[in-house]
Amino acid sequence: MARQEPSSARTPMHMIISEKLRKQIQNGVYAPGDQLPSEFDLGRTFGVSRTTVRRAIATLTGLGLVTTQQGKGVFVKPQSKISFSLANPLTFFDSELAKQGVTSSLQTLQYELTQPDPEIRARLKLPESEAMIYLQEKLILADEMPIAVDLAYFPEIVGIALKDNVNNGFTYRTLAISGYDIESAEVSLESRPASYNVRDLLDVPLGSPLLVYHYLAWDKEKVPLVYGETISRADRTFYSVGLERSQLGF
Amino acid sequence: MARQEPSSARTPMHMIISEKLRKQIQNGVYAPGDQLPSEFDLGRTFGVSRTTVRRAIATLTGLGLVTTQQGKGVFVKPQSKISFSLANPLTFFDSELAKQGVTSSLQTLQYELTQPDPEIRARLKLPESEAMIYLQEKLILADEMPIAVDLAYFPEIVGIALKDNVNNGFTYRTLAISGYDIESAEVSLESRPASYNVRDLLDVPLGSPLLVYHYLAWDKEKVPLVYGETISRADRTFYSVGLERSQLGF
DNA sequence: TAGTGGTCTAGACCACGGC
DNA sequence: CCGTGGTCTAGACCACTAC
């Protein structure tokens, strides 16, 4: 039942197909928002089974070029990205996004006292193993679409003070209002594939790349005030910052 | 020929299988470096076809948890990441990586005069459309394995001055030696899926996440000295930086 | 030579969207 | 209702690795 050409061409058919479609998308043959031919049609035009076409489409999905919608078809994805500030991505994020022509909003999903993971406890330098923390979970929307989730962990004392201001503005600003002044911070950025938890919140396929911004902030006495992670869709966001001579590493 | 249970369970078999394996990997049932059962065996134990097993394995590959090796098997990937400095990732990168217990080296793939893309020309603010630039392409190795590619674009005058020092140290330091002092810079970070070009250089599967670090540096007169991109394997690297109060956005 | 993953087929049923 | 993508099968051949 299986048939395979004498492998005159070394490159597999699914790759030939995905490359052809990729170039057509890049060259504007299919514009953002356009629908690709159906899997059945593609199979007929390339003379391959539907399985092979699906393999090619899966590649394009992995490259972030198309999305599939059951019952409708395969569509070319728009590509624009939103900029976050690396020095402080989420303070004033609303005005910053407005500058980029994007309407934004915040949604606090939860704010609760809970027991921290050992890892979180270590980062916040909490000595006792029974110490509790406040967890704030927020959803960041741009143009009505969720683009990021923020998880912030506060030591209990800090968290109590924040309680009333939780819905105003954002982390660093909220801290300042409550009388906690940040003196320094350590931030880092990594990329991670989407797992099941965030997949639903951010409406992305499993395994698609996410940007994870970690932040740890201290007061004058080097006491940790907050640790957090902002998890954003890598296909919709990037981080940037300007650096002066004194800040460069030489 | 096709058989499908009455869909008592709503979740597809390939997802059940990938989730089961994912949890086993997370719980250490399969440690880093371990080999998973063969596709044939997994199909037998789960009572599904090999195609379905392969679909599950593809998910795990997308999550960065396993790698497949033709003729050998499926293996659990080790997970450690190397830190780059965000303020200046590639100056002194050797000593920085040594601190992390990693031996590193640099390999200049090419250094040549060429005609820039319109995008590069715009970033370097080159007025004439016939202006040429120097392109430096470098491979960064950690523990003998390629983890990043760096593409640096220099205006012609700058590039000539650099010619003799190209193999010493790295971009910013090389510039300083040649008498070009950087006064300020704008850097940004994004994540992008691996395309065919970098796939071979970095030895990663197509579509796996990459971190892309963009840098644009100017002298005192705000004349661009270099624009570049450092493209690194997201499963092997992250970026971090310390910030003082004055640098925070408030 | 045996065992592994990589590619591919022809056909089935299911779930969803829109007419 | 039909057309779309989502899931799945049983079996084939190829390419690579190891013994």
Coordinates of C-alpha atoms in Angstrom, one line a residue, chain B residues 21-125:
Chain B
L21 CA 5.3 10.6 29.5
R22 CA 5.8 14.2 30.3
K23 CA 4.9 13.6 34.0
Q24 CA 7.2 10.6 34.1
I25 CA 10.0 12.7 32.8
Q26 CA 9.2 15.5 35.3
N27 CA 9.0 13.0 38.2
G28 CA 12.3 11.5 37.3
V29 CA 11.0 8.1 36.1
Y30 CA 13.0 8.9 33.0
A31 CA 16.1 10.9 34.0
P32 CA 18.0 13.3 31.6
G33 CA 19.9 11.2 29.1
D34 CA 17.6 8.2 29.5
Q35 CA 16.1 6.4 26.5
L36 CA 12.3 6.1 26.2
P37 CA 10.7 2.8 25.1
S38 CA 10.7 2.5 21.3
E39 CA 7.7 3.7 19.3
F40 CA 6.7 0.2 18.6
D41 CA 6.7 -0.7 22.4
L42 CA 4.9 2.4 23.4
G43 CA 2.2 1.6 20.7
R44 CA 1.8 -1.9 22.1
T45 CA 1.6 -0.8 25.8
F46 CA -0.9 1.9 25.0
G47 CA -2.8 -0.1 22.4
V48 CA -2.5 2.5 19.7
S49 CA -0.9 2.7 16.3
R50 CA 2.7 3.8 15.8
T51 CA 1.4 7.0 14.1
T52 CA -0.4 8.0 17.3
V53 CA 2.7 7.4 19.4
R54 CA 4.7 9.5 17.0
R55 CA 2.2 12.3 17.4
A56 CA 2.8 12.2 21.2
I57 CA 6.5 12.1 20.8
A58 CA 6.3 15.1 18.5
T59 CA 4.5 17.0 21.3
L60 CA 7.3 16.2 23.7
T61 CA 9.9 17.3 21.2
G62 CA 8.0 20.6 20.8
L63 CA 8.1 21.0 24.6
G64 CA 11.8 20.6 24.5
L65 CA 11.7 17.6 26.7
V66 CA 13.1 14.9 24.4
T67 CA 15.2 14.5 21.3
T68 CA 14.9 11.8 18.7
Q69 CA 17.9 10.1 17.0
Q70 CA 17.2 8.0 13.9
G71 CA 18.4 4.5 14.4
K72 CA 18.9 4.9 18.1
G73 CA 15.8 6.1 19.9
V74 CA 14.1 8.8 21.9
F75 CA 16.1 10.4 24.7
V76 CA 15.3 12.8 27.6
K77 CA 17.1 16.1 27.2
P78 CA 19.2 17.7 29.9
Q79 CA 17.8 21.1 30.9
S80 CA 20.5 23.5 32.2
K81 CA 20.7 27.1 30.8
I82 CA 23.7 29.4 30.4
S83 CA 23.4 33.1 31.4
F84 CA 24.3 36.0 29.2
S85 CA 24.6 39.6 30.4
L86 CA 21.8 41.7 29.0
A87 CA 23.8 44.9 29.3
N88 CA 26.5 43.5 27.1
P89 CA 26.1 39.9 26.5
L90 CA 29.2 39.2 24.5
T91 CA 32.0 41.2 26.0
F92 CA 34.0 39.1 28.3
F93 CA 31.6 36.3 27.6
D94 CA 34.4 33.8 28.0
S95 CA 35.2 34.7 31.6
E96 CA 31.5 35.0 32.3
L97 CA 30.8 31.6 31.0
A98 CA 33.9 30.2 32.8
K99 CA 32.3 31.4 36.1
Q100 CA 29.3 29.1 35.2
G101 CA 31.6 26.2 34.7
V102 CA 31.4 26.2 31.0
T103 CA 34.3 26.2 28.6
S104 CA 33.6 28.5 25.7
S105 CA 35.1 29.6 22.4
L106 CA 34.4 31.8 19.4
Q107 CA 34.6 31.0 15.8
T108 CA 34.5 33.7 13.1
L109 CA 32.6 32.2 10.2
Q110 CA 33.1 35.1 7.9
Y111 CA 34.1 38.8 7.7
E112 CA 33.3 40.4 4.4
L113 CA 32.3 43.6 2.6
T114 CA 28.8 43.3 1.3
Q115 CA 25.7 45.2 0.3
P116 CA 23.2 45.6 3.1
D117 CA 19.5 44.9 3.2
P118 CA 17.4 48.0 3.2
E119 CA 16.5 47.2 6.8
I120 CA 20.1 47.1 7.9
R121 CA 20.9 50.3 6.0
A122 CA 18.1 52.0 7.8
R123 CA 19.2 50.9 11.2
L124 CA 22.8 52.1 10.6
K125 CA 21.4 55.3 9.1

